Short mmCIF file of C-alpha atoms and ligand atoms in Angstrom, two decimals:
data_model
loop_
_atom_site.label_atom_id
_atom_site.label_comp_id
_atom_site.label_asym_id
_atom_site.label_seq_id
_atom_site.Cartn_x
_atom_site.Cartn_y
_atom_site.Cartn_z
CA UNK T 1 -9.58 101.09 261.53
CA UNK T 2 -10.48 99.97 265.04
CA UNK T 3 -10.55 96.10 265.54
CA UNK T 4 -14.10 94.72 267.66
CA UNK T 5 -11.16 92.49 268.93
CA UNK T 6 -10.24 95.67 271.38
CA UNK T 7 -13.12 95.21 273.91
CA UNK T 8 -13.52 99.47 274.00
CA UNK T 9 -15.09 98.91 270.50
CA UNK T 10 -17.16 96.01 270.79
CA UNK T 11 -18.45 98.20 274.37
CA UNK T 12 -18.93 100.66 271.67
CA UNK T 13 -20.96 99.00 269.06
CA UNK T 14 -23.17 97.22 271.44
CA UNK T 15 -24.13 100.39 273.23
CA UNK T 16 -24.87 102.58 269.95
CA UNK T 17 -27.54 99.79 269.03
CA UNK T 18 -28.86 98.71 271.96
CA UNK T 19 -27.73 95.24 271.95
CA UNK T 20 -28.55 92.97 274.29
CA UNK T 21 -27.20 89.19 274.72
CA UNK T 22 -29.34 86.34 274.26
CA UNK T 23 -28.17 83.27 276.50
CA UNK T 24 -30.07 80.62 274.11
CA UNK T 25 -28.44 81.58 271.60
CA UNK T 26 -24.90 80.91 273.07
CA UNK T 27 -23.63 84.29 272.60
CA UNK T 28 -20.16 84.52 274.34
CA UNK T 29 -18.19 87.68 271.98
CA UNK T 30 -14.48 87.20 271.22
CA UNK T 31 -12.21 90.53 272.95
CA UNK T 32 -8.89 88.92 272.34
CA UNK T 33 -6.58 89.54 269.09
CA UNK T 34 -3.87 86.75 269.91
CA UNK T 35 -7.24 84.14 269.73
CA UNK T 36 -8.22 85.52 266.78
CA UNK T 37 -4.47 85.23 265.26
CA UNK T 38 -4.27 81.51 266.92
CA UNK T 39 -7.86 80.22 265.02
CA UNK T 40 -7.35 82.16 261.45
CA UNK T 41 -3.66 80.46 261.71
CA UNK T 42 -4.72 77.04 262.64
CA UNK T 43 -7.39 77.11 259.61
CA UNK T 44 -4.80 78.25 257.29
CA UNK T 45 -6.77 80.75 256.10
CA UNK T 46 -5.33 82.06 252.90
CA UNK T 47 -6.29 84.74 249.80
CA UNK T 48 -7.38 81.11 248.00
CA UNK T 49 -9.91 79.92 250.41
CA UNK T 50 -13.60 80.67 251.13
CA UNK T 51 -14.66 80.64 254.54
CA UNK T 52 -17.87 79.56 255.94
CA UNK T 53 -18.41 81.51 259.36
CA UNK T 54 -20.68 79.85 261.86
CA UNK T 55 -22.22 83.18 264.03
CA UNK T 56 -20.35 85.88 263.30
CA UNK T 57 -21.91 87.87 266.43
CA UNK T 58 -20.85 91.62 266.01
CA UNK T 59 -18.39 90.28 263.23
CA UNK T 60 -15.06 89.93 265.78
CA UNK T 61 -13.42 87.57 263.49
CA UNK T 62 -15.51 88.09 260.35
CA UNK T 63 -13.21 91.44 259.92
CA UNK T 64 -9.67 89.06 260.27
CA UNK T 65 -11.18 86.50 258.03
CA UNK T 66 -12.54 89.33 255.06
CA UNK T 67 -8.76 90.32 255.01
CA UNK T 68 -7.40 87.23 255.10
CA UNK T 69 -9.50 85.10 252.82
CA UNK T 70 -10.73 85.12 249.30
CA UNK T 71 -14.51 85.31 250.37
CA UNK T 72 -16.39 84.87 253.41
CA UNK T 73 -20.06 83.34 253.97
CA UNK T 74 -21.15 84.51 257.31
CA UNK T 75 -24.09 82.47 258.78
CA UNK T 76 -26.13 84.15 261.98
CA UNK T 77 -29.56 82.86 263.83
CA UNK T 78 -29.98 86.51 265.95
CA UNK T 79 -31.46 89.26 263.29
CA UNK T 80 -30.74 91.47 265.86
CA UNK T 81 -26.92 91.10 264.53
CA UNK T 82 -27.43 91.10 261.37
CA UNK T 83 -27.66 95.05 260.55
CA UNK T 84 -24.71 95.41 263.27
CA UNK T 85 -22.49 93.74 260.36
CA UNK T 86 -23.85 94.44 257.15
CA UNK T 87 -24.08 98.80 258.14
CA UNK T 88 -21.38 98.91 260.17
CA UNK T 89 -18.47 96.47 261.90
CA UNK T 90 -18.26 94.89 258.53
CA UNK T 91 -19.77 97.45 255.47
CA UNK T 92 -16.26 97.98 253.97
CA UNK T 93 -15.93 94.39 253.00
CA UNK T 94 -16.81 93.07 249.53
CA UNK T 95 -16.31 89.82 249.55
CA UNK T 96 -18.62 88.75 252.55
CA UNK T 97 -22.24 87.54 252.42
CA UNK T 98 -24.37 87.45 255.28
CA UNK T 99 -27.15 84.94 256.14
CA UNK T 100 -29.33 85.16 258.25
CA UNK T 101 -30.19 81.49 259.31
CA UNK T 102 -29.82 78.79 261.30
CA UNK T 103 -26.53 76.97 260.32
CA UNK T 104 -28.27 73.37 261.23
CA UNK T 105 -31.02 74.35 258.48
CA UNK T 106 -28.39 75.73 256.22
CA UNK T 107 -27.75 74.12 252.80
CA UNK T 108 -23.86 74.28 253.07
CA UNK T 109 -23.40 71.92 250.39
CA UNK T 110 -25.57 74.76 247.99
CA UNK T 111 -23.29 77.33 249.11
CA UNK T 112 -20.29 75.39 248.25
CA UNK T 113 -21.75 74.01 244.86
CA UNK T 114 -23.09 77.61 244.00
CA UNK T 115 -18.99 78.72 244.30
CA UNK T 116 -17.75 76.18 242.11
CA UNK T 117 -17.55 73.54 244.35
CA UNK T 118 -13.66 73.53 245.80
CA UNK T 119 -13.77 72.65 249.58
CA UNK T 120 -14.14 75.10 251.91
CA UNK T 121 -12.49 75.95 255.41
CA UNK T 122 -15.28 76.28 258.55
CA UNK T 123 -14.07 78.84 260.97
CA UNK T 124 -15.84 79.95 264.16
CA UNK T 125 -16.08 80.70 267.85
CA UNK T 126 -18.78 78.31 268.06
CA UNK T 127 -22.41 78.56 270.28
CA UNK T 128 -21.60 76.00 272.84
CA UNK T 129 -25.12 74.76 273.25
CA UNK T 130 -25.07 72.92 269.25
CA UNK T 131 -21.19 71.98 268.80
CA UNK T 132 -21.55 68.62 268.25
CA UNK T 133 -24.67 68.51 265.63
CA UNK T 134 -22.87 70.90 263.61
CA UNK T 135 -20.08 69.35 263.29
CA UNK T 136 -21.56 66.09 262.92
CA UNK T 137 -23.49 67.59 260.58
CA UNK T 138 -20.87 68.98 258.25
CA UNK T 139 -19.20 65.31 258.28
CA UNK T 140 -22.34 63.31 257.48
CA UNK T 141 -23.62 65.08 254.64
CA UNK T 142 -20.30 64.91 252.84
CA UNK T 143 -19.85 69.04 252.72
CA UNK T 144 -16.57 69.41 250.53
CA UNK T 145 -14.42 70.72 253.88
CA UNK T 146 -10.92 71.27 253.19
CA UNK T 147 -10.82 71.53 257.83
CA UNK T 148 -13.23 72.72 260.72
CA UNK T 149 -11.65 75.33 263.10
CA UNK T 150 -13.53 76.15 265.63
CA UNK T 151 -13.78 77.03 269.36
CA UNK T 152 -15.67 74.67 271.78
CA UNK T 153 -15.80 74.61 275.34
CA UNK T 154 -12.50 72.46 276.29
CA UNK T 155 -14.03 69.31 276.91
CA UNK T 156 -15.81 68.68 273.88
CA UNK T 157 -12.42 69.33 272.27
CA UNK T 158 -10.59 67.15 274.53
CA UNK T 159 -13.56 64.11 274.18
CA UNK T 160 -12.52 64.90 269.98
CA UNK T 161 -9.33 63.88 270.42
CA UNK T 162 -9.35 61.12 273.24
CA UNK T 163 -8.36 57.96 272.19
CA UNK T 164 -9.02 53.99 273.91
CA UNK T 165 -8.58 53.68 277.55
CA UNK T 166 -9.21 57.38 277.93
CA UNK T 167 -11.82 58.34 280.43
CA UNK T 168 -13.18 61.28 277.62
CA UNK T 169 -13.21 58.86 274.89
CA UNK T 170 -16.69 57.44 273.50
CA UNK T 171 -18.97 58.16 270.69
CA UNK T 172 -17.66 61.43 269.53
CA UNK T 173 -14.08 60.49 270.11
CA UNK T 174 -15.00 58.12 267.10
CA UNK T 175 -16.84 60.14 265.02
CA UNK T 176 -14.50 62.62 264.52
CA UNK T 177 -11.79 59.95 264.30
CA UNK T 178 -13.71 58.37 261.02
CA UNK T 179 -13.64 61.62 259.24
CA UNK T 180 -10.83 64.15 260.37
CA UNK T 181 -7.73 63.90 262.22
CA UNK T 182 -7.92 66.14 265.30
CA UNK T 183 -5.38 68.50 266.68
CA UNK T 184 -5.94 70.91 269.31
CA UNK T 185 -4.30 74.23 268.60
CA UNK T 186 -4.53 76.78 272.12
CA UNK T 187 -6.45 76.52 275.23
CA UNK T 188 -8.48 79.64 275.39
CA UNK T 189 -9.20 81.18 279.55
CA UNK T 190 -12.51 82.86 280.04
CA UNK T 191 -11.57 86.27 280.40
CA UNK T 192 -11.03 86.16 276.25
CA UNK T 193 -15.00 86.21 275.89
CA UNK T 194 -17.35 89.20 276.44
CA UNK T 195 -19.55 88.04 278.59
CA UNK T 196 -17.15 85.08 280.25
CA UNK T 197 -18.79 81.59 279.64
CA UNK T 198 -18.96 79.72 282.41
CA UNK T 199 -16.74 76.85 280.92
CA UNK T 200 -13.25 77.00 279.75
CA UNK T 201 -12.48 76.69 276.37
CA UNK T 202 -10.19 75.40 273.34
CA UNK T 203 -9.61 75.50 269.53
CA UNK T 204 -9.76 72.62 267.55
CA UNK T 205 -8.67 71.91 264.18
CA UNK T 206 -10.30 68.87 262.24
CA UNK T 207 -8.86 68.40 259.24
CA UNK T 208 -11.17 66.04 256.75
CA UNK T 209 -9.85 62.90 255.72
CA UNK T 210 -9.70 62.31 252.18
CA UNK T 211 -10.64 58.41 252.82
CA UNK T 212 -11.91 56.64 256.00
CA UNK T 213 -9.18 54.83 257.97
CA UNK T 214 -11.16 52.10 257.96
CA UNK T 215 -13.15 50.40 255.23
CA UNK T 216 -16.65 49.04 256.13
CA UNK T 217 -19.49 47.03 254.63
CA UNK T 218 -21.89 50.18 255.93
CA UNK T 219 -21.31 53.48 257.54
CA UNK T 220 -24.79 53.22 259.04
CA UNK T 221 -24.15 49.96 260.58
CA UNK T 222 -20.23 51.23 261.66
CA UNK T 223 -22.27 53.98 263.71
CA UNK T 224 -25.03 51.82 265.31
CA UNK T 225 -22.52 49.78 267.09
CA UNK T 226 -20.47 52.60 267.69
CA UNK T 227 -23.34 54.23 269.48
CA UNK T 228 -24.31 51.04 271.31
CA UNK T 229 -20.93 50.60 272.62
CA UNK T 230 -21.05 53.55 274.19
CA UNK T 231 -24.81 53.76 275.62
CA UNK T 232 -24.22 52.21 278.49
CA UNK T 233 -20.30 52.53 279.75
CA UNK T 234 -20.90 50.32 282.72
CA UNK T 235 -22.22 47.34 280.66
CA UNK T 236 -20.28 44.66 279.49
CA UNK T 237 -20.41 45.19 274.89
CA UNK T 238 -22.70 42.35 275.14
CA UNK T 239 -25.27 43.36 276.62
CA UNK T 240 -24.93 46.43 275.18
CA UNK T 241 -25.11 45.23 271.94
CA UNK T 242 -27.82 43.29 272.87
CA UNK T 243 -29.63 45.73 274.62
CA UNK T 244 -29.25 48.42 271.52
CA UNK T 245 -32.74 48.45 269.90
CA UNK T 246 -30.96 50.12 266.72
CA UNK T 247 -29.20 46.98 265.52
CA UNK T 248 -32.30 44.44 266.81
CA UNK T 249 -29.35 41.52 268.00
CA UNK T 250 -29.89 39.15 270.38
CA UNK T 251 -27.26 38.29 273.42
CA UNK T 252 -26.36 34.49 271.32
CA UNK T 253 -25.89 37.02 268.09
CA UNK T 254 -23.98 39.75 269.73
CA UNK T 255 -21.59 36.79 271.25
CA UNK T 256 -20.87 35.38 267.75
CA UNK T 257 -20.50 38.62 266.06
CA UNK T 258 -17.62 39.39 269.03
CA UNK T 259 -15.80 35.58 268.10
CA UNK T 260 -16.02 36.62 264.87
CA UNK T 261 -14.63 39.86 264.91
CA UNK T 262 -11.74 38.00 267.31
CA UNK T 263 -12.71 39.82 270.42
CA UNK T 264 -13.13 38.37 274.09
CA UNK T 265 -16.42 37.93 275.27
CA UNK T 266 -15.86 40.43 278.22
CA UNK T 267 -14.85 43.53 276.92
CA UNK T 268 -15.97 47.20 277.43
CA UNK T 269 -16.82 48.99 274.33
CA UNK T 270 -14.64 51.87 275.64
CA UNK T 271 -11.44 49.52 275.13
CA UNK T 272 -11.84 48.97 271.66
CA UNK T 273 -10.48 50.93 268.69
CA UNK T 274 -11.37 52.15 265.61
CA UNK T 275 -10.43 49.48 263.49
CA UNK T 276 -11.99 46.66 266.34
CA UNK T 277 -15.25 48.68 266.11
CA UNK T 278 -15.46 48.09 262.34
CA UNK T 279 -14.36 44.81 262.06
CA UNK T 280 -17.09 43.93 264.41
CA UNK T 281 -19.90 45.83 262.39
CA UNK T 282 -18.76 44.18 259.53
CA UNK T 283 -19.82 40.88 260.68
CA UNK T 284 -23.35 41.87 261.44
CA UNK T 285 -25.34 41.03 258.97
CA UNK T 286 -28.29 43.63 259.82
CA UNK T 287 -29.39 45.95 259.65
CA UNK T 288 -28.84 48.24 256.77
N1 SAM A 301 -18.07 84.89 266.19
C1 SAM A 301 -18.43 85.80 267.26
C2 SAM A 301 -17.25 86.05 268.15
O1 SAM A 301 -16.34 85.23 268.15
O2 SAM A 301 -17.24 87.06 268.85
C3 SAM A 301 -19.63 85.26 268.07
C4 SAM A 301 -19.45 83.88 268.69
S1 SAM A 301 -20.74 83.41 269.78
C5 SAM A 301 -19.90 82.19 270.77
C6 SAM A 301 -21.81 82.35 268.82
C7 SAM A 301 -22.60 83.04 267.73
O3 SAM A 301 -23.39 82.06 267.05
C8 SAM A 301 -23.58 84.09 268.22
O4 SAM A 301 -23.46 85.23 267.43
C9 SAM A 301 -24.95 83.44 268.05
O5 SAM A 301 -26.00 84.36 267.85
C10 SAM A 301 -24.70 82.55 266.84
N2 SAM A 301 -25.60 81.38 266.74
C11 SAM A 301 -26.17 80.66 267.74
N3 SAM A 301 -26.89 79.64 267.26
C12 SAM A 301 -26.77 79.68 265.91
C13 SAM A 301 -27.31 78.90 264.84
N4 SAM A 301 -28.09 77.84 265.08
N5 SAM A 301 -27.02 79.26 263.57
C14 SAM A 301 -26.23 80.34 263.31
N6 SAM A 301 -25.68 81.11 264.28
C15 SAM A 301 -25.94 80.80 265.56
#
């Protein structure tokens, strides 16, 4: 069989139907085999697991993943795709379903339940324009995820990892911190895509963390100082968490709450760690 991964074939398939590329919907087709290798690797993907695709496109690495997992769940927004996989790139395989739907008003969690429940592996060459509300999404409603491997346009991958001090790290950095441990597996150059982004790009595995690292009163409150910390970088944490309408403080509270937590008075939210960041919610007492 020929692989979509040789770009003569996916030329092929998006002649014989006519298939034009829709820009909103972040459509940027994988034409590189040692990619393909390097994500379905980093996930681990094995005859156990079932894999929840994110946009499968012309089905690139849905075909890799149907041979290399025990099921696949294949989620796509462009109809125009969806015959492309199910009559032709992808007809042989049994043990895919494809959706068509928009993953951020998917009920993953149904999926998963409907399968027995055991945590699933995301896989995908993500659309750029939505990275970080699906995977925020995925980590907020509690999905059983065994890990998230996906492509994203290299800085969003290198803001996942950063850590204090770093000039990438902030809200996200945080985020992803609280539920996974990130590793980046392969920087990926533009002239793997069909048609190039415009960006480069990189593959990230986030593996989920069966416990927080850090214990807090409330997740809710962990997040709104999180996000006020990082609001405003030039601001002092103060005023920013003074200034944050989300956790209603005033400057006298938010200088307390930093004595309490055993902080100095002056610091930058950007300095602080995990571990600072939720002692310091935990001595708010609202809201939440
Ligand atoms: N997996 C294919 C590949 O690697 O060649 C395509 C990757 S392309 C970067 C992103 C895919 O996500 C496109 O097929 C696009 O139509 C689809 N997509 C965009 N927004 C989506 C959404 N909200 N829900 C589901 N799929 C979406």
């Amino acid at each position: 069989m020929a692989y979509l991964s040789d770009p003569k074939e996916t030329v092929a398939v998006l002649k014989r139907y006519g298939f034009a590329f829709q820009k909103k919907f972040g459509q940027n087709f994988l034409i590189d085999a040692h990619v393909l290798d390097k994500i379905i690797d980093a996930a681990g993907v094995t005859k156990d697991d079932t894999v929840l695709e994110i946009g499968p496109g012309i089905g690139t690495m849905t075909q890799v993943l149907c041979e290399r997992a025990k099921e696949v769940i294949a989620v796509e927004i462009d109809r125009n795709l969806i015959p492309i996989l199910t009559e032709d790139t992808c007809r042989m395989y049994d043990n895919l379903t494809v959706i068509n739907g928009d993953i951020l008003k998917t009920d993953v969690e149904a999926l998963v339940r409907e399968r027995g429940g055991r945590p699933i592996k995301v896989v995908a060459n993500l659309p750029y324009y939505i990275t970080t509300p699906i995977v925020m999404g995925l980590f907020e409603k509690h999905i059983p995820v065994e890990n998230i491997t996906v492509m994203v346009q290299r800085e969003v991958a290198e803001r996942m990892q950063a850590g204090p001090g770093s000039k990438d790290y902030g809200a996200l950095s945080l985020a992803v911190q609280y539920y996974a441990e990130a590793y980046i597996a392969a920087y990926v150059p533009q002239n793997c895509f069909m048609p190039r982004p415009n960006v480069g790009s990189a593959v990230i595995r986030l593996t989920l963390r069966k416990e927080p690292p850090v214990k807090v009163k409330s997740e809710e409150r962990l997040f709104a100082v999180i996000r006020a910390a990082f609001a405003q970088r030039r601001k002092t944490l103060v005023n920013s968490l003074a200034g944050s309408g989300e956790l209603a403080c005033t400057k006298e509270e938010a200088v307390a709450a930093l004595r309490a937590a055993g902080l100095p008075e002056t610091v930058r939210g950007e300095a602080l760690t995990l571990a600072q960041l939720a002692a310091l919610s935990d001595v708010f007492e609202k809201p939440y």
